[in-house]
Coordinates of C-alpha atoms and ligand atoms in Angstrom, one line a residue:
X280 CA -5.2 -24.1 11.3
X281 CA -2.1 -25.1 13.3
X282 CA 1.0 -25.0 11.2
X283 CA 3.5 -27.4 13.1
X284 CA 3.0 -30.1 10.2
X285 CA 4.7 -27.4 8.0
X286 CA 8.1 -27.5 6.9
X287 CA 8.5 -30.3 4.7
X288 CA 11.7 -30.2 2.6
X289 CA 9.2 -29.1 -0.5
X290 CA 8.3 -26.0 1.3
X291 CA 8.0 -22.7 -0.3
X292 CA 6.5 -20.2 1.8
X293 CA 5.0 -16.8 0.6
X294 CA 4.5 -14.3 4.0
X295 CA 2.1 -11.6 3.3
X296 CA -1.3 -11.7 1.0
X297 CA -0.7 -8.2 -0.3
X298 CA 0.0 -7.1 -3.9
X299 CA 3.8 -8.7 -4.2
X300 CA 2.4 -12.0 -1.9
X301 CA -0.7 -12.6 -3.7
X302 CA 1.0 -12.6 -7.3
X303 CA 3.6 -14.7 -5.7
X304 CA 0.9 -17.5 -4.8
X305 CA -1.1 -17.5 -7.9
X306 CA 1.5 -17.5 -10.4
X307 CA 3.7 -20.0 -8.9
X308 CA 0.4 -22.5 -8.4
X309 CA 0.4 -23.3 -12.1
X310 CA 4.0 -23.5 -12.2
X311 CA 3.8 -25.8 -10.0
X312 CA 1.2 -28.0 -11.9
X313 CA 4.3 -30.7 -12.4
X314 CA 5.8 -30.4 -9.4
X315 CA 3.3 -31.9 -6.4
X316 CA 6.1 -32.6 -4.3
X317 CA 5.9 -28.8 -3.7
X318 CA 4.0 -27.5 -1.1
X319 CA 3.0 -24.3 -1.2
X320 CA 1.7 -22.1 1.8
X321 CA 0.7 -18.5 2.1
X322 CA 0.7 -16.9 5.0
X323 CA -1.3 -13.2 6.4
X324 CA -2.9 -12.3 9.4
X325 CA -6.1 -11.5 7.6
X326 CA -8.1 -14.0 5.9
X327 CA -8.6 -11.7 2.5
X328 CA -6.5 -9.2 0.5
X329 CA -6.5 -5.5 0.8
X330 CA -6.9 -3.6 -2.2
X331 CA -4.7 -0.5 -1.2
X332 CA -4.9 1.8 -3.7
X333 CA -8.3 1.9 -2.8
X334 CA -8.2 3.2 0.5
X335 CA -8.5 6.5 0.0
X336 CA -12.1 5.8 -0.9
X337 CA -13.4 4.3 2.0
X338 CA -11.3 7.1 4.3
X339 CA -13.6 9.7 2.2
X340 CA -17.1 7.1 2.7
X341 CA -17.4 6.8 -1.4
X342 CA -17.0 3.0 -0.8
X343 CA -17.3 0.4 2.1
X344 CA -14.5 -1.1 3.7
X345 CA -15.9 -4.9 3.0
X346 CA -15.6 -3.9 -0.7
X347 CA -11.8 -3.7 -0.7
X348 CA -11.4 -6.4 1.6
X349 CA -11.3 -9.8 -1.0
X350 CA -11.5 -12.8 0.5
X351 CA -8.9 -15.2 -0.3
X352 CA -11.0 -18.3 -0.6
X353 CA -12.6 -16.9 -3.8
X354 CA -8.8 -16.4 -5.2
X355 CA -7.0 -19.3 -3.8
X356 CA -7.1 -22.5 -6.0
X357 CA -6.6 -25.4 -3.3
X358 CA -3.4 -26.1 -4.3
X359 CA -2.5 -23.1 -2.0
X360 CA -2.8 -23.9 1.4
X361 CA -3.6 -20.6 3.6
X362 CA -2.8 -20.0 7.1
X363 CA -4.1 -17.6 8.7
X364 CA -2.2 -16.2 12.0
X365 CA 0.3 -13.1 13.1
X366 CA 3.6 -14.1 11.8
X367 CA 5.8 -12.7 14.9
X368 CA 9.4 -13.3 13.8
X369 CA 12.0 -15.2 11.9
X370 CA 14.3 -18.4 12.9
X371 CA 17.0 -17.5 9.8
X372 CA 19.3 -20.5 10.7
X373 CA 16.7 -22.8 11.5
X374 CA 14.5 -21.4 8.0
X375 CA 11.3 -21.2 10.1
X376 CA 8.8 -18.6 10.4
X377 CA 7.8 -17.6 13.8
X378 CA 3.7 -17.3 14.1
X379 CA 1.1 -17.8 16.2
X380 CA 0.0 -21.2 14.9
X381 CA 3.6 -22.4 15.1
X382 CA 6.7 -22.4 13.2
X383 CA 6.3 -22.6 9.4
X384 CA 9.6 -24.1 8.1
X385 CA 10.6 -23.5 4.3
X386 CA 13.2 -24.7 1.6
X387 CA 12.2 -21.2 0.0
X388 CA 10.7 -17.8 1.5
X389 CA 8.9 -15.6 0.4
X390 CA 8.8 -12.4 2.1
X391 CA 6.0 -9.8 1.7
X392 CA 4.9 -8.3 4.2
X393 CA 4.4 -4.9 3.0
X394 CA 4.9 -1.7 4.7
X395 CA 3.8 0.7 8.0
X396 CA 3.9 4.0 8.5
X397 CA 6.8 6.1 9.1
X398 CA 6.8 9.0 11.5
X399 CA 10.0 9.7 11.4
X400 CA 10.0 10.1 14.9
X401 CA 8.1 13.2 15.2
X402 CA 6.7 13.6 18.6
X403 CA 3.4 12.8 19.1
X404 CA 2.8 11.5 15.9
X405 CA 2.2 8.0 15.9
X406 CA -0.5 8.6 18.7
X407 CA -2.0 11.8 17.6
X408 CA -2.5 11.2 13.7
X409 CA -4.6 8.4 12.2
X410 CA -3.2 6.6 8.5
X411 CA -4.4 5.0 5.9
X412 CA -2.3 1.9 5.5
X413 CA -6.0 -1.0 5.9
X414 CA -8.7 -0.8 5.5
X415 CA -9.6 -0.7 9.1
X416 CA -7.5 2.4 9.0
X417 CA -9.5 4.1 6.3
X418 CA -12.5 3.1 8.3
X419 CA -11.3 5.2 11.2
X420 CA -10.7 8.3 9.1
X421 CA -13.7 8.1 7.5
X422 CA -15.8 7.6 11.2
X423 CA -13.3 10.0 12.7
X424 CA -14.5 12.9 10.0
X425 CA -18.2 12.2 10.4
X426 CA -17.6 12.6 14.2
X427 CA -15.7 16.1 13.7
X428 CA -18.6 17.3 11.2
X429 CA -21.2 16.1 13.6
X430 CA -19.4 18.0 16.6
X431 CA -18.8 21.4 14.2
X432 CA -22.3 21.2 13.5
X433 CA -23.3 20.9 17.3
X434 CA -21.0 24.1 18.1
X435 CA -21.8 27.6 17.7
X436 CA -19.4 29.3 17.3
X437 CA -18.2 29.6 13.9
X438 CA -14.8 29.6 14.4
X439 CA -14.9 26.3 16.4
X440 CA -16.9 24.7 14.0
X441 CA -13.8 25.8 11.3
X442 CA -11.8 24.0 13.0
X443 CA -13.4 21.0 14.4
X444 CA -14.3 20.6 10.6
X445 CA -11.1 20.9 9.4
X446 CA -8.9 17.8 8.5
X447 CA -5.3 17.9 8.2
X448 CA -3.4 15.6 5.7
X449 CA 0.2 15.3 6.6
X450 CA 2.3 14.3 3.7
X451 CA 2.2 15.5 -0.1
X452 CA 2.3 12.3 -1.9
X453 CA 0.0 10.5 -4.4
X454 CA -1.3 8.9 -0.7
X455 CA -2.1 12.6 0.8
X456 CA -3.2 13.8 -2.6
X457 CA -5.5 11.5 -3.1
X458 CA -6.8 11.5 0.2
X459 CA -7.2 15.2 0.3
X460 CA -9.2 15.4 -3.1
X461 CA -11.5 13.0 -2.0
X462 CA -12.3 14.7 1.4
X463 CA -12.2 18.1 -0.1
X464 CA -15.0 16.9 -2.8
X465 CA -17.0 15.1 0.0
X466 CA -17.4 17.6 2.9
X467 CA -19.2 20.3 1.7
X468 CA -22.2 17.5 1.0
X469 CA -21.8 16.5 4.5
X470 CA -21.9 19.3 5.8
X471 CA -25.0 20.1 4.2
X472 CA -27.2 17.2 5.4
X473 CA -26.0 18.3 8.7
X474 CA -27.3 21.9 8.2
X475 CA -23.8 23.3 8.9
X476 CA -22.4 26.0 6.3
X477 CA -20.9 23.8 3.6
X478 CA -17.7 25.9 3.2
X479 CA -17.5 25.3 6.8
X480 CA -15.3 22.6 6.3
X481 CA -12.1 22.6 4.8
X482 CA -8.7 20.4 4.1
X483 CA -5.4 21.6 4.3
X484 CA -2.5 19.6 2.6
X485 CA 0.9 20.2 4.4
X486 CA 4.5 18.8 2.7
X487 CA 7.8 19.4 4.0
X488 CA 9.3 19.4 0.7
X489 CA 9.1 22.2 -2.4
X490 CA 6.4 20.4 -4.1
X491 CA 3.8 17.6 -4.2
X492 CA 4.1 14.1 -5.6
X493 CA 8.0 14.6 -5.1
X494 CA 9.6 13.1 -8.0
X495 CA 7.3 13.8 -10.4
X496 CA 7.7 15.7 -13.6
X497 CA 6.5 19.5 -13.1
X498 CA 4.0 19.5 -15.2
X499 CA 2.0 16.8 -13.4
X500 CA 2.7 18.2 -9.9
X501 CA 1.6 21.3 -11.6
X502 CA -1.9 19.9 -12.6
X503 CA -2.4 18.0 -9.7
X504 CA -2.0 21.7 -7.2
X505 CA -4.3 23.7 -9.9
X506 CA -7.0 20.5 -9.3
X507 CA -6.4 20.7 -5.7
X508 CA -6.4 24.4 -5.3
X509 CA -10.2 23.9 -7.4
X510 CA -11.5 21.8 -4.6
X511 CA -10.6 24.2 -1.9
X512 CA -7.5 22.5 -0.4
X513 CA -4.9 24.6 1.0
X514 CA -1.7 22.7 0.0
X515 CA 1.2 24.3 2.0
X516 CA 4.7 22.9 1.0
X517 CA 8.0 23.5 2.7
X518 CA 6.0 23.2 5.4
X519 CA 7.5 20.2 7.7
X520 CA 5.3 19.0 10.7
X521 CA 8.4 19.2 14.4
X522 CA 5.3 17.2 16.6
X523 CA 1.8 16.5 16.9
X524 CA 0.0 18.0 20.0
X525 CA -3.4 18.1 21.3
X526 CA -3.8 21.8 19.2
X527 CA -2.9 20.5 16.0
X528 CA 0.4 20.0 13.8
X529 CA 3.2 22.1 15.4
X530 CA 5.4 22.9 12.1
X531 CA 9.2 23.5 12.5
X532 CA 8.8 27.1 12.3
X533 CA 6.7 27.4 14.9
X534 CA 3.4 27.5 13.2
X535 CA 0.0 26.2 14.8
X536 CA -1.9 24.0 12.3
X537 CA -5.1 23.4 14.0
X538 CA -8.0 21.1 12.6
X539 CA -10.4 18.2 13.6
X540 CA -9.1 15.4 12.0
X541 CA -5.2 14.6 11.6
X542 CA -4.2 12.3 9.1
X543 CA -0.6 10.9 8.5
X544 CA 0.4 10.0 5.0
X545 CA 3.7 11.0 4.7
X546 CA 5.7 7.8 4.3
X547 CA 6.1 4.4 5.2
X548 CA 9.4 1.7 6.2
X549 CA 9.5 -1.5 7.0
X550 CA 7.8 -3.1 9.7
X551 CA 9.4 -3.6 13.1
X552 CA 9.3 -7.2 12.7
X553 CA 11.4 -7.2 9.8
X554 CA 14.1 -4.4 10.6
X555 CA 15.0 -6.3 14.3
X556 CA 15.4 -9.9 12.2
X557 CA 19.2 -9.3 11.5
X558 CA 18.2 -9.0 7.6
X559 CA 20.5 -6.2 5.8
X560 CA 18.7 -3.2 5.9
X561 CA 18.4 -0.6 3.7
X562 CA 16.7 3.0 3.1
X563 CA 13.7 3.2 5.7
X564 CA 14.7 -0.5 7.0
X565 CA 13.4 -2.4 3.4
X566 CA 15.3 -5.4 2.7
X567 CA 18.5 -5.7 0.8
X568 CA 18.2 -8.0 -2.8
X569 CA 20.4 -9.3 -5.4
X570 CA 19.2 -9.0 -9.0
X571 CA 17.3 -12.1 -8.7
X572 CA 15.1 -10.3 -5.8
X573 CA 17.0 -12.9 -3.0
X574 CA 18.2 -11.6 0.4
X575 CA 21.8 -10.6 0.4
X576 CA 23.6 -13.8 1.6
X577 CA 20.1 -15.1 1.8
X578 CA 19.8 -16.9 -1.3
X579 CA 16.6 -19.1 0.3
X580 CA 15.1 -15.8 1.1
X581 CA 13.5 -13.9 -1.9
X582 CA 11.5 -10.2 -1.0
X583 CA 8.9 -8.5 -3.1
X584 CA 6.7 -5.2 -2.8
X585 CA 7.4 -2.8 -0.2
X586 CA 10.0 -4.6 1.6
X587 CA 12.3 -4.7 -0.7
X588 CA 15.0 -2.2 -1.2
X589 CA 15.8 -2.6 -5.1
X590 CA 17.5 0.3 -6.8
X591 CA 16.4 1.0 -10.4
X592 CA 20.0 0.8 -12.3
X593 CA 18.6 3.5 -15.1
X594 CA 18.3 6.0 -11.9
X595 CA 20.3 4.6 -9.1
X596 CA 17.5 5.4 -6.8
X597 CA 15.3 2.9 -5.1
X598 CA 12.1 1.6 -6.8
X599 CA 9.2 3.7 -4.7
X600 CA 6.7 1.3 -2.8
X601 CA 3.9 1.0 -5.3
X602 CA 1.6 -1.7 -6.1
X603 CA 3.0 -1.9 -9.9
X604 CA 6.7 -2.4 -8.2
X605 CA 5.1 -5.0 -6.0
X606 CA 3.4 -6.9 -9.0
X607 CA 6.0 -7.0 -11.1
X608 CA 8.9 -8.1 -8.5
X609 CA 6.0 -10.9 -7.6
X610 CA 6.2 -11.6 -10.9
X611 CA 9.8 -12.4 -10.9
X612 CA 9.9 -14.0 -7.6
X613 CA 7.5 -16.3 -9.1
X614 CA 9.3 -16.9 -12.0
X615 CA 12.9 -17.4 -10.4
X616 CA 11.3 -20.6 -7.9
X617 CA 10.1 -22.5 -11.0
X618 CA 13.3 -21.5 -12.2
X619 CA 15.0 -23.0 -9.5
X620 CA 13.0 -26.2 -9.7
X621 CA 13.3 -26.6 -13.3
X622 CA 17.4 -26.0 -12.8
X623 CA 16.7 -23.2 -15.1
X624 CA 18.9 -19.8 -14.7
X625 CA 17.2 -17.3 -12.8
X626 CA 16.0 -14.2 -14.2
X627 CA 17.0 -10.3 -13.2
X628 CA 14.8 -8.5 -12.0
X629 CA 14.0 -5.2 -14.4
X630 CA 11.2 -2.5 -13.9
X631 CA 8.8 -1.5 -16.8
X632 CA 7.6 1.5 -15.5
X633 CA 3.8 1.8 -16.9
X634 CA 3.5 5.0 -15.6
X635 CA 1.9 7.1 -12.7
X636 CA -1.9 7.6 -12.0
X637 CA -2.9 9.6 -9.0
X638 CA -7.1 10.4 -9.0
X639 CA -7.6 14.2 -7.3
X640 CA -11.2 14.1 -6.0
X641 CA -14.0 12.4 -7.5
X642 CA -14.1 13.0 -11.1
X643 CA -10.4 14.1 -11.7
X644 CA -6.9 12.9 -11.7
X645 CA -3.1 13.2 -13.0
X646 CA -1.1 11.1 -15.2
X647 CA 2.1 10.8 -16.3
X648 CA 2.3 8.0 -19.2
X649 CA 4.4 7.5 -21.5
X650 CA 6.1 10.7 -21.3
X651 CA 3.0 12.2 -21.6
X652 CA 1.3 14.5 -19.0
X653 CA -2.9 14.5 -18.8
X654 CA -5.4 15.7 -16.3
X655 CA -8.9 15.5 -15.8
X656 CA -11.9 12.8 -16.3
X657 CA -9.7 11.3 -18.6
X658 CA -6.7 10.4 -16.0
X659 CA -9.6 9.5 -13.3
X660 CA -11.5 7.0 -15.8
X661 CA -7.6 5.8 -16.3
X662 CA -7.0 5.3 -12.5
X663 CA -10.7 3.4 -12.2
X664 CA -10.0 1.5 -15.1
X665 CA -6.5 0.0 -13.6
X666 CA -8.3 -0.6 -10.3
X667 CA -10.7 -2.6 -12.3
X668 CA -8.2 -4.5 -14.5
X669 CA -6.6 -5.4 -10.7
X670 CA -9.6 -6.8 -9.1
X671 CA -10.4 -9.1 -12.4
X672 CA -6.9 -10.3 -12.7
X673 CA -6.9 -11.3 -9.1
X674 CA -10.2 -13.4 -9.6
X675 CA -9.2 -14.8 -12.6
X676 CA -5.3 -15.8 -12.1
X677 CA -5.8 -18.5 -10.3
X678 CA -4.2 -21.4 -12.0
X679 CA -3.5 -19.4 -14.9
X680 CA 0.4 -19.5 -16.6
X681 CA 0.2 -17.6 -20.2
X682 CA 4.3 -19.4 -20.2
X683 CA 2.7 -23.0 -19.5
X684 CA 0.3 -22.7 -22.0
Ligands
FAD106 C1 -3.6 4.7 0.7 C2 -2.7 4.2 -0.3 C3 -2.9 4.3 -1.7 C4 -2.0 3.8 -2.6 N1 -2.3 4.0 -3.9 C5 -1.4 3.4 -4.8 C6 -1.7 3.6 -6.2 O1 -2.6 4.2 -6.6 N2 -0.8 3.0 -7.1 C7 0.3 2.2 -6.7 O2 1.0 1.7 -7.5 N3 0.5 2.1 -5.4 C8 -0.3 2.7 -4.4 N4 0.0 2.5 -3.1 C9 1.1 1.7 -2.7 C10 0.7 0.2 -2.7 O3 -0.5 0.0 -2.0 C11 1.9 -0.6 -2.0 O4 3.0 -0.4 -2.7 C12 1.5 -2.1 -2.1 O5 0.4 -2.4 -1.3 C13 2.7 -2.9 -1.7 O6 2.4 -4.3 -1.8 P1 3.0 -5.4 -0.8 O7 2.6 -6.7 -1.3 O8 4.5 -5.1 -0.6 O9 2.4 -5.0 0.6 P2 0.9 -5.0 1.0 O10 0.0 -4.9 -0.1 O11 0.7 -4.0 2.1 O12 0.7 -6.5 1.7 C14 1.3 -6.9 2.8 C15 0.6 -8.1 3.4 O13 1.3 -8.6 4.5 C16 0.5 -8.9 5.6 N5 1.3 -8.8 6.8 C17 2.1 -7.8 7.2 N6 2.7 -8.1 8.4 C18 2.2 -9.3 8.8 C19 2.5 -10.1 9.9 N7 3.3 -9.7 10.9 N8 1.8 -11.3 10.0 C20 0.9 -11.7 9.0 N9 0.7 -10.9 7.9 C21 1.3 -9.7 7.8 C22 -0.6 -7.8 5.5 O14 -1.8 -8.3 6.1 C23 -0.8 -7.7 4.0 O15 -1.8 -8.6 3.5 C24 -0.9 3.1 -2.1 C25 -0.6 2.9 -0.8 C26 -1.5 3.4 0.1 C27 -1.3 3.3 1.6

């Protein structure tokens, strides 16, 4: 679609179809149920939405890429209308988005564009190391460890099939957790069908820090390393990766970490696009927000999910990028522009924390709820359970305002 007839003085425009994006677009379409003088456009380079937390999944083969990909169609109520197309950068002064259909102007932005992966600069990194940020990165892991278990199997030598079957997961957080559980449950059963020794293959977990799942209470990190440790994963911490090289992870003491498969997951920033617009920048380039989620000196610009940099008064830190940050900032986003319409005040933004779920393999997980600590089938059925309450409020928002009603 092109998108030069864009920018009507009713614009709102919401950039980015991910968690923050998405809620943006379906709660604000009944808000908007009085005000059809308001267009509203969303804008992503794919044509459905990504179910992230899902990823680790399809990286391990338990589910198919198509089945976290949602289209948008089925979500979208027409009110919405969806471009498709690369948004490449920002016109600030002239409040137009730069894309490859054309410039999209807008009375009010949205910005969600989510996050990429940071490699801190580490040598080699970036082009050595695969990530799981899409699910066409997933996809790649997951084809990337059949090919280094169909290689170890083809090898004699047992020492080279170690290590071509051996994957590496770079970063100890509920991403390279959950990543390395799932591969540590799977391998040995591939292994098998391909007659190679199932503990042939194994999965090392390497954090620079102390601990896993930094920031979590003891306890849970506790439970999380004693499920890990079950599967057969080697979780090595104060371990921090100095480059990536065609051997393996080179760790700042020197230390060879060699494998098959190299897998990033040990934090994200802002993407590129987004830290060269001249927007203040904060920790790891995410945007800078008042209380009401808009850009700093910005106040046509509000930012949601990952991007944003919004520190938690209770802790003075910065929320972490998680889905249930993104939902509930979208949440307010949406809120504050049918405030603005209505010339109602606009509404802080506060953080309910609803706790942290993190699965470990197949069958088992960690949570932290409520000031409570629990592991096992129990925290797993938890995590599948939240997944599922996701994809049916997705489907089922559309149109839907609990406020109008
Ligand atoms: C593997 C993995 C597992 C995770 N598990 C959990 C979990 O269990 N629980 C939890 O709370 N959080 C989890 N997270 C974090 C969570 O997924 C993110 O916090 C969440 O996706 C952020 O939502 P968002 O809307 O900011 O960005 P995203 O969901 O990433 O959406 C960004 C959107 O912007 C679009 N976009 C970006 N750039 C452009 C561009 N230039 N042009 C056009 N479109 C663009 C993208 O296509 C995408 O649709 C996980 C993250 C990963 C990577």
């Amino acid at each position: 679609m092109n998108a030069s007839t864009a920018g009507s003085g009713g614009q709102i425009v919401v950039a980015g179809a991910g968690y923050a994006g998405l809620h943006v677009a379906l709660r604000l379409t009944a808000k908007l149920r009085n005000h059809p003088e308001v267009e509203l456009t969303l804008v992503d380079r794919h044509d459905y939405h990504q179910v992230v937390t899902e990823l680790p999944r399809v990286a391990s083969g338990t589910r198919a890429a198509d089945a976290v990909r949602i289209p948008l169609q089925e979500m979208l109520a027409t009110r919405v209308r969806f471009v498709q197309t690369e948004i490449n950068g920002f016109d600030l002064a002239g409040r137009r988005l730069l894309t490859g259909a054309g410039p999209i102007g807008w009375r009010r932005l949205v910005l969600a564009l989510g996050s990429r992966p940071n490699d801190f600069a580490i040598p080699g990194l970036a082009e050595r190391a695969l990530s799981v940020y899409s699910a066409s990165d997933a996809e790649q892991v997951w084809a990337a460890v059949s090919k280094a278990l169909d290689d170890a199997a083809a090898a004699a030598d047992p020492v080279r099939q170690r290590r071509l079957a051996t994957v590496i997961v770079g970063g100890g957080g509920a991403t390279g957790v959950e990543l390395a559980g799932e591969l540590a449950e799977i391998l040995p059963e591939m292994a098998r069908s391909r007659s190679l020794a199932p503990d042939r293959p194994a999965v090392q977990l390497i954090e620079a820090g102390p601990a896993i799942l930094a920031g979590s209470s003891p306890q849970l990190t506790g439970k999380a390393a004693s499920i890990l440790s079950d599967l057969g994963v080697q979780v090595r911490t104060n371990a921090a990766i100095a480059a990536a090289t065609e051997e393996g992870f080179r760790l700042t003491d020197g230390q060879l970490v060699e494998g098959g498969v190299f897998v990033w997951a040990g934090g994200v920033k802002a993407p590129e696009l987004v830290a060269d617009s001249g927007l203040p920048a904060g920790h790891n380039g995410r945007v800078k927000v008042d209380q009401y989620l808009r850009v700093l000196d910005h106040p046509d610009i509000y930012v949601a999910g990952d991007l944003a940099s919004v520190t938690d008064p209770r802790t003075g830190h910065v929320l972490p990028p998680l889905a249930q940050v993104a939902l509930e900032e979208g949440e307010t986003v949406a809120r504050n522009l049918a405030a603005e319409l209505q010339g109602k005040p606009l509404e802080a933004f506060t953080f309910h924390d609803k706790g942290f779920v993190v699965s470990v393999g197949t069958r088992r997980g960690v949570a932290d709820i409520a000031g409570l600590t629990t592991s096992g089938r129990l925290a797993h059925l938890l995590k599948d359970a939240i997944e599922w309450e996701y994809r049916q409020s997705v489907t089922h928002l559309r149109g839907w305002d609990p406020v109008a009603r």
